[in-house]
Amino acid sequence: MGREITNTTSNQKPQSEMSYTVEQLVAVNPYNPDILPDLENYVNEQVSSQTYSLNANLCLLRLYQFEPERMSTQIVARILIKALMAMPAPDFSLCLFLIPERVQMEEQFKTLIVLSHYLETARFRQFWDEAAKSRHILEVVPGFEQAVQAYAIHVLSITYQKVPRSVLAEAINIEGLALDKFIEHHVTNSGWAIEKNQSKGQLILLPRNEFNSPELKKSSADGIPLEHITRILPILG
Amino acid sequence: MAGAALYDSEQSAHGDAASGYDPNYVPDSVKSFVVHMYRHIREKNVYEIHQMYETSFQSISDRFFKDTPWPSVEAVAPYVDNDHVFCLLYREMWYRHLYARHSPTLKQRIDSWDNYCNLFQVVLHGVVNMQLPNQWLWDMVDEFVYQFQSFCQYRAKMKSKTEQEIALLRQPDQAWNVYGVLNYLQALVEKSMIIQILEQEKEGLEQFTATDGYDYNGGSNVLKVLGYFSMIGLLRVHCLLGDYHTGLKCILPIDISQQGVYTSVIGSHITTVYHYGFANLMLRRYAEAIREFNKILLYIFKTKQYHQKSPQYEQILKKNEQMYALLAVSLSLCPQVKLVDETVNSQLREKYGEKMLRMQRYDDDAFALYDELFSYACPKFITPSAPSYEEPLVNYNQDAYRLQLKLFLYEVKQQQLLSGIRTFLNVYSTISIVKLASYMEVDEHTLRTILMTYKHKMHSVDADGKIVSNSDINFYIDDDMVHVMESKAAKRHGDYFLRQIVKLEGIITDIDRVKLE
């Protein structure tokens, strides 16, 4: 359980000790234009150190929204790529909500919006084709491919119990020997299994979770949150 | 409206002969109103203050000040010992009344901003020992945000500005600056220590919710409750800016699934849930949006009659209708009808039944309906930055709304094939990919993407980063077979017993109180 979640975030580690101060800065000054340069530097730091902070990035987009003349489209592009890497979380839309329409008309943003559209509708083949054509925009941000692969695996994991090898290959854009190694790695580390199917080739068994095996779903209705119990504590006591 | 145009700010101090308004004339009823209000405030008689605030102010407004503002603060000050704080409160009401009945001039907008600054400064830094009704404190925060929104809308309509207005707008002025607005609300939250108070209350170290925020130990409730309502003010401002994530973060300290001080005033209750639900809808947390809309719509349905005479009644009805529209949208995207109460559901069918059927088709007509319902029910989005004052002057007051609408419809478009899939998944327990693809009139490959899209769109990420299912249908794919699970309605036994225990305890306490002679 929760495998796909850790996978998604594994490529973007939580903030390191160093960045703690920027997080603090945002917490104490959520509406202070003076921290704008710090936040811009922080975006670059997130790119180079493969970390991610939605809160800090939204705070920066907010400051851009208040003072459009200070906006750096290069930084905005980086924020959006990082947001794509955070899927399945809706961060990409959260960022777009704050970026003026005329800015979104720029070529590089249009490309990112198309990429997001393909990911949102699970059209991975189109996504990888388009991403290959836009390498110049994406290669600035290390870990992009792995993050999208993690998202693809997340979607497969909530949908499939057994997924045909070809479907997996297309979703993560890996084939042949590299795919064998990839699967092998997950067999060892993530509880995958391989089943031979005579007619069509390999089937990959994905670990059961409450989303692809509804019977595993813990009936949350049966549990009672502690706060509700506390209401009757004085009575019981 | 005519009165507003005549009542030009430049002459406000001297009155205007044409409108018959003399700001220095204080009718007896106003004299008596301020004298009594002043006395009740000094005596901390919350009950009487509330009566005068809710009832007398309205009736005097209706009788004497239908078309004109109230007398100027300078004219009433002598009756209240020129009390500085009372005068700030009076002016706050004075501007609120003006905004409600006329369209304020730019000068008046700026003056009202100054008054809020002075008032909040006193609360933040001075020693306020008043006890004011929650209703009034809520109205202050609510009006403050409303006037900010109104200012942004006003400023964005550049085409109709006179040269004087533009000259005044260009002056470097802090009035209704977005940083100022957010920082005042934030300062009230921080200075009031409300977040810590709510934390401590959970551990039983502090009482806030139990006394509805009032202080019965001789202290003042003003800063605490203003701080509390400012969290809701921040939620609203962030929603107006399209920053739903940050908005929801601002009200995290308030547990929306429970009653609280926010439910003690109907306006605050509705504003909170409306924005909370809307933000969740935009974040694709459909089940959460549906649950909260359902709860408040049921509450309004049951209590509407008690608010008929309230000055907020019209506003209540309007938000009620808007939330039905948002519920219709949420349920069209995520048909979790079992989350909706029977009463609310029948109201919904009556209002939107036919439209909801059409929205399922996802053709041009359906998109037009999504557009219509969203536009009708969404917050009045604002552009917070100042315009370019260079020619040609353009109106940009619709820009923010158009962007949010466009992005929302984009989301709807991404989900357009899901409703077709639902129809089939609802009637099969197993079906092969090939067969389902032929029913859907797509190829196998496309069908697999649609099924994955369904899964992705019906799962959201909650505030802690956990994946949460909003799915109305549970299925999984095994190679090339789709297996659909029957969803059973969950029964909430635990909750039922808890409520009965509390109820029984209440009855026993009541019985104990009855002394046998």
Short mmCIF file of C-alpha atoms in Angstrom, two decimals, chain B residues 6-445:
data_model
loop_
_atom_site.label_atom_id
_atom_site.label_comp_id
_atom_site.label_asym_id
_atom_site.label_seq_id
_atom_site.Cartn_x
_atom_site.Cartn_y
_atom_site.Cartn_z
CA LEU B 6 -24.92 63.49 -6.76
CA TYR B 7 -23.22 62.70 -3.54
CA ASP B 8 -19.81 63.70 -4.72
CA SER B 9 -17.00 63.05 -2.32
CA GLU B 10 -15.35 66.42 -2.80
CA GLN B 11 -18.34 68.10 -1.22
CA SER B 12 -19.20 65.41 1.24
CA ALA B 13 -18.21 67.46 4.24
CA HIS B 14 -20.61 70.20 3.31
CA GLY B 15 -23.54 68.16 2.05
CA ASP B 16 -25.25 68.49 -1.22
CA ALA B 17 -28.27 70.64 -1.68
CA ALA B 18 -29.64 68.71 -4.64
CA SER B 19 -29.85 65.39 -2.83
CA GLY B 20 -31.19 66.99 0.31
CA TYR B 21 -28.51 65.27 2.35
CA ASP B 22 -27.02 67.25 5.17
CA PRO B 23 -24.26 65.21 6.79
CA ASN B 24 -24.43 67.42 9.87
CA TYR B 25 -28.09 66.83 10.58
CA VAL B 26 -28.57 64.18 13.25
CA PRO B 27 -32.18 63.01 13.66
CA ASP B 28 -33.28 62.11 17.20
CA SER B 29 -33.42 58.43 16.39
CA VAL B 30 -29.75 58.50 15.39
CA LYS B 31 -28.86 60.44 18.50
CA SER B 32 -30.58 57.87 20.63
CA PHE B 33 -29.01 55.05 18.59
CA VAL B 34 -25.42 56.19 19.08
CA VAL B 35 -25.92 57.15 22.71
CA HIS B 36 -27.37 53.76 23.58
CA MET B 37 -24.94 51.82 21.45
CA TYR B 38 -22.05 53.66 23.07
CA ARG B 39 -23.39 52.89 26.50
CA HIS B 40 -23.97 49.20 25.76
CA ILE B 41 -20.47 48.87 24.37
CA ARG B 42 -18.98 50.44 27.50
CA GLU B 43 -21.08 48.16 29.65
CA LYS B 44 -20.16 45.12 27.53
CA ASN B 45 -23.78 44.26 27.07
CA VAL B 46 -23.34 41.98 24.08
CA TYR B 47 -27.00 41.10 23.91
CA GLU B 48 -28.14 44.72 23.62
CA ILE B 49 -25.32 45.62 21.23
CA HIS B 50 -26.40 42.75 19.02
CA GLN B 51 -30.04 43.84 19.10
CA MET B 52 -29.18 47.40 18.13
CA TYR B 53 -26.70 46.29 15.52
CA GLU B 54 -29.00 43.77 13.85
CA THR B 55 -32.36 45.46 14.28
CA SER B 56 -32.17 49.17 15.07
CA PHE B 57 -29.46 49.96 12.55
CA GLN B 58 -31.54 48.32 9.82
CA SER B 59 -34.81 49.96 10.75
CA ILE B 60 -33.27 53.42 11.07
CA SER B 61 -31.52 52.90 7.74
CA ASP B 62 -34.78 51.92 6.13
CA ARG B 63 -36.69 54.83 7.60
CA PHE B 64 -34.22 57.70 7.23
CA PHE B 65 -31.32 56.67 5.06
CA LYS B 66 -32.75 54.78 2.13
CA ASP B 67 -31.16 57.09 -0.42
CA THR B 68 -28.58 58.99 1.59
CA PRO B 69 -25.70 58.07 3.83
CA TRP B 70 -25.95 58.27 7.61
CA PRO B 71 -24.91 61.52 9.33
CA SER B 72 -21.18 62.17 9.28
CA VAL B 73 -19.08 60.88 12.14
CA GLU B 74 -18.15 64.44 13.05
CA ALA B 75 -21.81 65.22 13.63
CA VAL B 76 -22.41 62.30 15.99
CA ALA B 77 -19.06 62.39 17.80
CA PRO B 78 -20.21 64.93 20.42
CA TYR B 79 -22.91 62.48 21.59
CA VAL B 80 -20.36 59.77 22.33
CA ASP B 81 -17.66 61.77 24.14
CA ASN B 82 -15.73 61.91 20.84
CA ASP B 83 -14.71 58.37 21.67
CA HIS B 84 -12.03 57.40 19.16
CA VAL B 85 -12.84 53.70 18.91
CA PHE B 86 -16.58 54.25 18.78
CA CYS B 87 -16.07 56.71 15.94
CA LEU B 88 -14.03 54.11 14.03
CA LEU B 89 -16.81 51.56 14.51
CA TYR B 90 -19.43 54.11 13.47
CA ARG B 91 -17.52 54.94 10.31
CA GLU B 92 -17.12 51.24 9.52
CA MET B 93 -20.91 50.90 9.59
CA TRP B 94 -21.30 54.20 7.77
CA TYR B 95 -19.22 52.96 4.81
CA ARG B 96 -20.85 49.55 4.85
CA HIS B 97 -24.25 51.19 4.55
CA LEU B 98 -22.94 53.41 1.75
CA TYR B 99 -21.47 50.44 -0.18
CA ALA B 100 -24.71 48.49 0.16
CA ARG B 101 -26.95 51.24 -1.18
CA HIS B 102 -24.84 53.44 -3.45
CA SER B 103 -21.80 53.12 -5.59
CA PRO B 104 -18.95 54.70 -3.66
CA THR B 105 -16.62 57.24 -5.24
CA LEU B 106 -12.92 56.58 -5.44
CA LYS B 107 -12.34 59.04 -2.61
CA GLN B 108 -14.82 57.19 -0.43
CA ARG B 109 -13.19 53.86 -1.23
CA ILE B 110 -9.85 55.22 -0.13
CA ASP B 111 -11.32 56.78 3.02
CA SER B 112 -12.97 53.51 3.94
CA TRP B 113 -9.62 51.74 3.53
CA ASP B 114 -8.04 54.28 5.87
CA ASN B 115 -10.76 53.66 8.39
CA TYR B 116 -10.18 49.89 8.31
CA CYS B 117 -6.46 50.49 8.78
CA ASN B 118 -7.11 52.69 11.81
CA LEU B 119 -9.60 50.25 13.24
CA PHE B 120 -7.33 47.23 12.78
CA GLN B 121 -4.36 49.17 14.14
CA VAL B 122 -6.29 49.86 17.31
CA VAL B 123 -7.26 46.21 17.62
CA LEU B 124 -3.74 45.00 16.83
CA HIS B 125 -1.77 47.41 18.95
CA GLY B 126 -4.11 49.14 21.29
CA VAL B 127 -5.74 47.71 24.31
CA VAL B 128 -9.28 46.99 23.29
CA ASN B 129 -11.54 45.88 26.09
CA MET B 130 -14.80 45.67 24.17
CA GLN B 131 -16.94 42.62 23.73
CA LEU B 132 -18.66 42.75 20.34
CA PRO B 133 -21.18 40.34 18.82
CA ASN B 134 -19.71 37.71 16.50
CA GLN B 135 -22.11 38.85 13.83
CA TRP B 136 -20.56 42.31 13.81
CA LEU B 137 -16.97 41.06 13.88
CA TRP B 138 -17.74 38.70 11.01
CA ASP B 139 -19.33 41.54 9.05
CA MET B 140 -16.14 43.60 9.46
CA VAL B 141 -13.91 40.93 7.96
CA ASP B 142 -16.48 40.07 5.32
CA GLU B 143 -16.93 43.71 4.32
CA PHE B 144 -13.19 44.35 4.31
CA VAL B 145 -12.68 41.55 1.78
CA TYR B 146 -15.75 42.60 -0.17
CA GLN B 147 -14.51 46.19 -0.47
CA PHE B 148 -11.13 44.92 -1.63
CA GLN B 149 -12.78 42.80 -4.29
CA SER B 150 -15.00 45.69 -5.25
CA PHE B 151 -11.99 48.00 -5.54
CA CYS B 152 -10.14 45.57 -7.83
CA GLN B 153 -13.21 45.26 -10.05
CA TYR B 154 -13.63 49.02 -10.10
CA ARG B 155 -9.97 49.69 -10.93
CA ALA B 156 -10.02 47.14 -13.73
CA LYS B 157 -12.74 48.99 -15.60
CA MET B 158 -10.31 51.45 -17.11
CA LYS B 159 -12.37 52.54 -20.08
CA SER B 160 -14.93 54.46 -18.09
CA LYS B 161 -12.48 56.32 -15.86
CA THR B 162 -12.30 60.11 -15.81
CA GLU B 163 -8.95 61.84 -15.94
CA GLN B 164 -9.23 62.83 -12.28
CA GLU B 165 -9.90 59.27 -11.25
CA ILE B 166 -6.88 58.01 -13.16
CA ALA B 167 -4.72 60.73 -11.68
CA LEU B 168 -5.84 59.71 -8.21
CA LEU B 169 -5.31 56.01 -8.97
CA ARG B 170 -1.81 56.65 -10.23
CA GLN B 171 -0.72 58.24 -7.02
CA PRO B 172 1.40 55.82 -5.07
CA ASP B 173 -1.11 54.86 -2.45
CA GLN B 174 -1.49 51.83 -0.27
CA ALA B 175 -5.28 51.90 -0.41
CA TRP B 176 -6.64 48.39 -1.11
CA ASN B 177 -3.21 47.19 -2.12
CA VAL B 178 -3.27 43.40 -2.18
CA TYR B 179 -0.24 43.12 0.12
CA GLY B 180 -1.90 45.42 2.62
CA VAL B 181 -5.13 43.46 2.59
CA LEU B 182 -3.42 40.09 3.01
CA ASN B 183 -1.02 41.36 5.64
CA TYR B 184 -3.80 42.87 7.77
CA LEU B 185 -5.69 39.59 7.74
CA GLN B 186 -2.51 37.66 8.45
CA ALA B 187 -1.55 40.05 11.25
CA LEU B 188 -4.96 39.55 12.88
CA VAL B 189 -4.53 35.79 12.69
CA GLU B 190 -1.04 35.90 14.17
CA LYS B 191 -1.54 38.55 16.81
CA SER B 192 -4.72 36.92 18.05
CA MET B 193 -2.82 33.63 18.58
CA ILE B 194 -6.01 31.98 17.36
CA ILE B 195 -4.19 29.01 15.83
CA GLN B 196 -2.52 28.25 19.15
CA ILE B 197 -5.79 28.80 21.00
CA LEU B 198 -7.57 26.26 18.78
CA GLU B 199 -4.68 23.83 19.27
CA GLN B 200 -4.81 24.21 23.03
CA GLU B 201 -8.55 23.84 23.02
CA LYS B 202 -8.14 20.36 21.57
CA GLU B 203 -6.14 19.49 24.66
CA GLY B 204 -8.71 21.04 26.93
CA LEU B 205 -6.41 23.87 28.01
CA GLU B 206 -8.45 26.67 26.56
CA GLN B 207 -12.07 27.48 25.86
CA PHE B 208 -12.99 29.16 22.63
CA THR B 209 -15.55 27.18 20.67
CA ALA B 210 -17.53 26.29 23.79
CA THR B 211 -18.19 29.98 24.50
CA ASP B 212 -18.60 30.90 20.83
CA GLY B 213 -15.45 32.96 21.15
CA TYR B 214 -16.87 35.22 23.87
CA ASP B 215 -14.85 36.00 26.93
CA TYR B 216 -16.82 35.71 30.15
CA ASN B 217 -13.91 36.59 32.39
CA GLY B 218 -13.92 40.29 31.73
CA GLY B 219 -11.58 40.14 28.75
CA SER B 220 -12.28 41.16 25.17
CA ASN B 221 -13.30 38.83 22.34
CA VAL B 222 -12.50 41.32 19.59
CA LEU B 223 -8.95 40.39 18.59
CA LYS B 224 -9.47 36.66 19.04
CA VAL B 225 -12.64 36.48 17.02
CA LEU B 226 -11.38 38.89 14.36
CA GLY B 227 -8.32 36.66 14.05
CA TYR B 228 -10.53 33.62 13.74
CA PHE B 229 -12.70 35.16 11.03
CA SER B 230 -9.59 36.47 9.27
CA MET B 231 -8.63 32.87 8.48
CA ILE B 232 -11.89 32.62 6.56
CA GLY B 233 -11.18 36.04 5.02
CA LEU B 234 -7.85 34.69 3.80
CA LEU B 235 -9.53 31.59 2.34
CA ARG B 236 -11.85 33.88 0.42
CA VAL B 237 -9.13 36.26 -0.83
CA HIS B 238 -7.04 33.34 -2.04
CA CYS B 239 -10.01 31.86 -3.86
CA LEU B 240 -10.62 35.23 -5.52
CA LEU B 241 -7.00 35.10 -6.69
CA GLY B 242 -7.28 31.49 -7.94
CA ASP B 243 -4.91 30.21 -5.27
CA TYR B 244 -7.04 27.33 -3.96
CA HIS B 245 -4.25 25.38 -2.34
CA THR B 246 -3.11 28.30 -0.20
CA GLY B 247 -6.71 29.21 0.59
CA LEU B 248 -7.40 25.77 2.02
CA LYS B 249 -4.16 25.92 3.97
CA CYS B 250 -5.35 29.11 5.66
CA ILE B 251 -8.38 27.40 7.22
CA LEU B 252 -6.65 24.17 8.20
CA PRO B 253 -6.84 25.19 11.89
CA ILE B 254 -10.65 25.09 11.59
CA ASP B 255 -12.12 21.59 11.51
CA ILE B 256 -14.75 21.95 8.85
CA SER B 257 -16.34 18.58 9.62
CA GLN B 258 -17.40 19.89 13.04
CA GLN B 259 -19.37 22.80 14.32
CA GLY B 260 -17.31 25.77 15.43
CA VAL B 261 -17.37 29.51 15.87
CA TYR B 262 -17.62 29.77 12.07
CA THR B 263 -21.07 28.17 12.29
CA SER B 264 -22.25 30.66 14.92
CA VAL B 265 -22.92 33.29 12.25
CA ILE B 266 -24.85 32.14 9.21
CA GLY B 267 -22.90 34.43 6.86
CA SER B 268 -19.57 33.07 8.00
CA HIS B 269 -20.86 29.49 7.89
CA ILE B 270 -21.97 29.88 4.28
CA THR B 271 -18.89 31.81 3.14
CA THR B 272 -16.59 29.19 4.66
CA VAL B 273 -18.29 26.19 3.12
CA TYR B 274 -18.90 27.87 -0.23
CA HIS B 275 -15.21 28.69 -0.69
CA TYR B 276 -14.04 25.44 0.87
CA GLY B 277 -16.26 23.47 -1.48
CA PHE B 278 -15.29 25.52 -4.49
CA ALA B 279 -11.58 25.14 -3.80
CA ASN B 280 -12.01 21.38 -3.40
CA LEU B 281 -13.91 21.23 -6.68
CA MET B 282 -11.03 23.00 -8.43
CA LEU B 283 -8.57 20.60 -6.78
CA ARG B 284 -10.61 17.64 -8.10
CA ARG B 285 -11.50 16.55 -4.57
CA TYR B 286 -15.06 15.99 -5.69
CA ALA B 287 -16.27 13.76 -2.88
CA GLU B 288 -15.15 16.31 -0.27
CA ALA B 289 -16.87 19.15 -2.16
CA ILE B 290 -20.08 17.13 -2.48
CA ARG B 291 -20.08 16.18 1.21
CA GLU B 292 -19.72 19.75 2.46
CA PHE B 293 -22.13 21.30 -0.07
CA ASN B 294 -24.67 18.65 0.89
CA LYS B 295 -24.30 19.38 4.59
CA ILE B 296 -24.73 23.12 4.34
CA LEU B 297 -27.54 22.93 1.79
CA LEU B 298 -29.43 20.65 4.14
CA TYR B 299 -28.74 23.07 7.00
CA ILE B 300 -29.97 26.05 4.99
CA PHE B 301 -33.05 24.10 3.91
CA LYS B 302 -33.93 23.40 7.53
CA THR B 303 -33.15 26.82 9.02
CA LYS B 304 -33.96 29.20 6.17
CA GLN B 305 -37.22 30.31 7.76
CA TYR B 306 -35.44 31.76 10.81
CA HIS B 307 -33.43 34.15 8.69
CA GLN B 308 -36.26 35.64 6.69
CA LYS B 309 -36.07 38.96 8.48
CA SER B 310 -32.30 39.08 8.55
CA PRO B 311 -30.53 41.65 6.39
CA GLN B 312 -28.49 38.76 5.02
CA TYR B 313 -31.53 36.80 3.82
CA GLU B 314 -31.13 37.66 0.14
CA GLN B 315 -27.45 36.83 0.29
CA ILE B 316 -28.25 33.49 1.93
CA LEU B 317 -30.67 32.60 -0.85
CA LYS B 318 -28.21 33.62 -3.54
CA LYS B 319 -25.37 31.52 -2.11
CA ASN B 320 -27.84 28.67 -1.64
CA GLU B 321 -28.66 28.71 -5.34
CA GLN B 322 -25.00 29.02 -6.30
CA MET B 323 -24.08 26.04 -4.15
CA TYR B 324 -26.79 23.93 -5.80
CA ALA B 325 -25.19 24.83 -9.11
CA LEU B 326 -21.76 23.82 -7.79
CA LEU B 327 -23.23 20.60 -6.42
CA ALA B 328 -24.74 19.89 -9.84
CA VAL B 329 -21.33 20.43 -11.43
CA SER B 330 -19.56 18.25 -8.85
CA LEU B 331 -22.06 15.43 -9.22
CA SER B 332 -21.90 15.59 -12.99
CA LEU B 333 -18.16 15.07 -12.85
CA CYS B 334 -18.32 12.55 -10.03
CA PRO B 335 -21.77 10.96 -9.61
CA GLN B 336 -21.53 10.06 -5.93
CA VAL B 337 -25.22 10.54 -5.32
CA LYS B 338 -25.09 8.38 -2.20
CA LEU B 339 -23.26 11.24 -0.46
CA VAL B 340 -26.27 13.49 -0.94
CA ASP B 341 -29.19 13.65 1.44
CA GLU B 342 -32.65 12.83 0.09
CA THR B 343 -33.97 16.35 0.72
CA VAL B 344 -31.03 18.04 -0.96
CA ASN B 345 -31.20 15.59 -3.83
CA SER B 346 -34.84 16.29 -4.55
CA GLN B 347 -34.18 20.06 -4.45
CA LEU B 348 -31.26 19.51 -6.79
CA ARG B 349 -33.33 17.47 -9.25
CA GLU B 350 -35.98 20.14 -9.25
CA LYS B 351 -33.45 22.89 -10.00
CA TYR B 352 -30.92 21.13 -12.19
CA GLY B 353 -32.27 17.65 -13.00
CA GLU B 354 -32.79 18.35 -16.66
CA LYS B 355 -29.49 20.21 -17.06
CA MET B 356 -27.57 17.46 -15.30
CA LEU B 357 -28.93 14.90 -17.77
CA ARG B 358 -27.74 17.06 -20.64
CA MET B 359 -24.34 17.58 -18.98
CA GLN B 360 -23.76 13.82 -19.10
CA ARG B 361 -23.64 13.92 -22.88
CA TYR B 362 -20.46 15.96 -23.13
CA ASP B 363 -21.39 17.55 -26.44
CA ASP B 364 -21.28 21.28 -27.21
CA ASP B 365 -24.55 21.76 -25.40
CA ALA B 366 -23.11 20.08 -22.30
CA PHE B 367 -20.03 22.30 -22.35
CA ALA B 368 -22.26 25.34 -22.64
CA LEU B 369 -24.03 24.16 -19.48
CA TYR B 370 -20.81 23.61 -17.56
CA ASP B 371 -19.81 27.11 -18.65
CA GLU B 372 -23.18 28.52 -17.58
CA LEU B 373 -23.25 26.89 -14.15
CA PHE B 374 -19.62 27.69 -13.39
CA SER B 375 -20.01 31.31 -14.44
CA TYR B 376 -23.15 31.67 -12.36
CA ALA B 377 -21.73 30.09 -9.23
CA CYS B 378 -18.01 30.95 -9.17
CA PRO B 379 -16.49 33.62 -6.89
CA LYS B 380 -15.92 37.07 -8.39
CA PHE B 381 -12.30 36.56 -9.39
CA ILE B 382 -10.01 39.56 -9.31
CA THR B 383 -6.79 40.76 -10.86
CA PRO B 384 -4.76 42.09 -7.92
CA SER B 385 -2.16 44.10 -9.82
CA ALA B 386 -2.53 47.73 -10.86
CA PRO B 387 -3.25 48.36 -14.54
CA SER B 388 -0.98 49.97 -17.05
CA TYR B 389 -2.16 53.54 -17.20
CA GLU B 390 -0.80 54.04 -20.71
CA GLU B 391 -3.18 54.54 -23.60
CA PRO B 392 -5.20 52.83 -24.85
CA LEU B 393 -7.01 52.07 -21.64
CA VAL B 394 -8.54 48.62 -21.64
CA ASN B 395 -10.92 46.91 -19.28
CA TYR B 396 -9.38 43.85 -17.67
CA ASN B 397 -11.98 43.11 -15.04
CA GLN B 398 -13.00 39.88 -16.81
CA ASP B 399 -9.48 38.51 -17.28
CA ALA B 400 -9.23 36.61 -14.00
CA TYR B 401 -12.67 35.05 -14.41
CA ARG B 402 -11.99 34.04 -18.00
CA LEU B 403 -8.77 32.29 -17.05
CA GLN B 404 -10.39 30.25 -14.26
CA LEU B 405 -13.33 29.37 -16.50
CA LYS B 406 -11.05 28.31 -19.33
CA LEU B 407 -8.95 26.07 -17.10
CA PHE B 408 -12.05 24.55 -15.53
CA LEU B 409 -13.57 23.75 -18.92
CA TYR B 410 -10.25 22.25 -19.92
CA GLU B 411 -10.61 19.86 -17.01
CA VAL B 412 -14.17 19.04 -18.06
CA LYS B 413 -12.94 18.32 -21.56
CA GLN B 414 -10.32 15.90 -20.26
CA GLN B 415 -13.12 13.97 -18.58
CA GLN B 416 -15.52 13.99 -21.49
CA LEU B 417 -15.27 10.26 -22.28
CA LEU B 418 -15.67 9.15 -18.67
CA SER B 419 -19.41 9.43 -18.60
CA GLY B 420 -19.76 6.96 -21.50
CA ILE B 421 -17.50 4.48 -19.73
CA ARG B 422 -19.62 4.76 -16.59
CA THR B 423 -22.76 3.71 -18.41
CA PHE B 424 -21.16 0.40 -19.39
CA LEU B 425 -19.25 -0.28 -16.18
CA ASN B 426 -22.49 0.14 -14.29
CA VAL B 427 -24.14 -2.79 -16.05
CA TYR B 428 -21.27 -5.31 -16.33
CA SER B 429 -19.40 -7.20 -13.65
CA THR B 430 -16.80 -8.36 -16.18
CA ILE B 431 -16.30 -7.22 -19.73
CA SER B 432 -13.40 -7.68 -22.12
CA ILE B 433 -11.40 -4.73 -23.33
CA VAL B 434 -12.24 -5.63 -26.94
CA LYS B 435 -15.96 -5.68 -26.31
CA LEU B 436 -15.97 -2.49 -24.26
CA ALA B 437 -13.89 -0.77 -26.93
CA SER B 438 -16.40 -1.71 -29.60
CA TYR B 439 -19.26 -0.39 -27.44
CA MET B 440 -17.39 2.85 -26.94
CA GLU B 441 -16.53 2.96 -30.65
CA VAL B 442 -12.82 3.40 -30.01
CA ASP B 443 -9.82 1.13 -30.53
CA GLU B 444 -8.42 -1.03 -27.78
CA HIS B 445 -5.46 1.24 -27.14
#
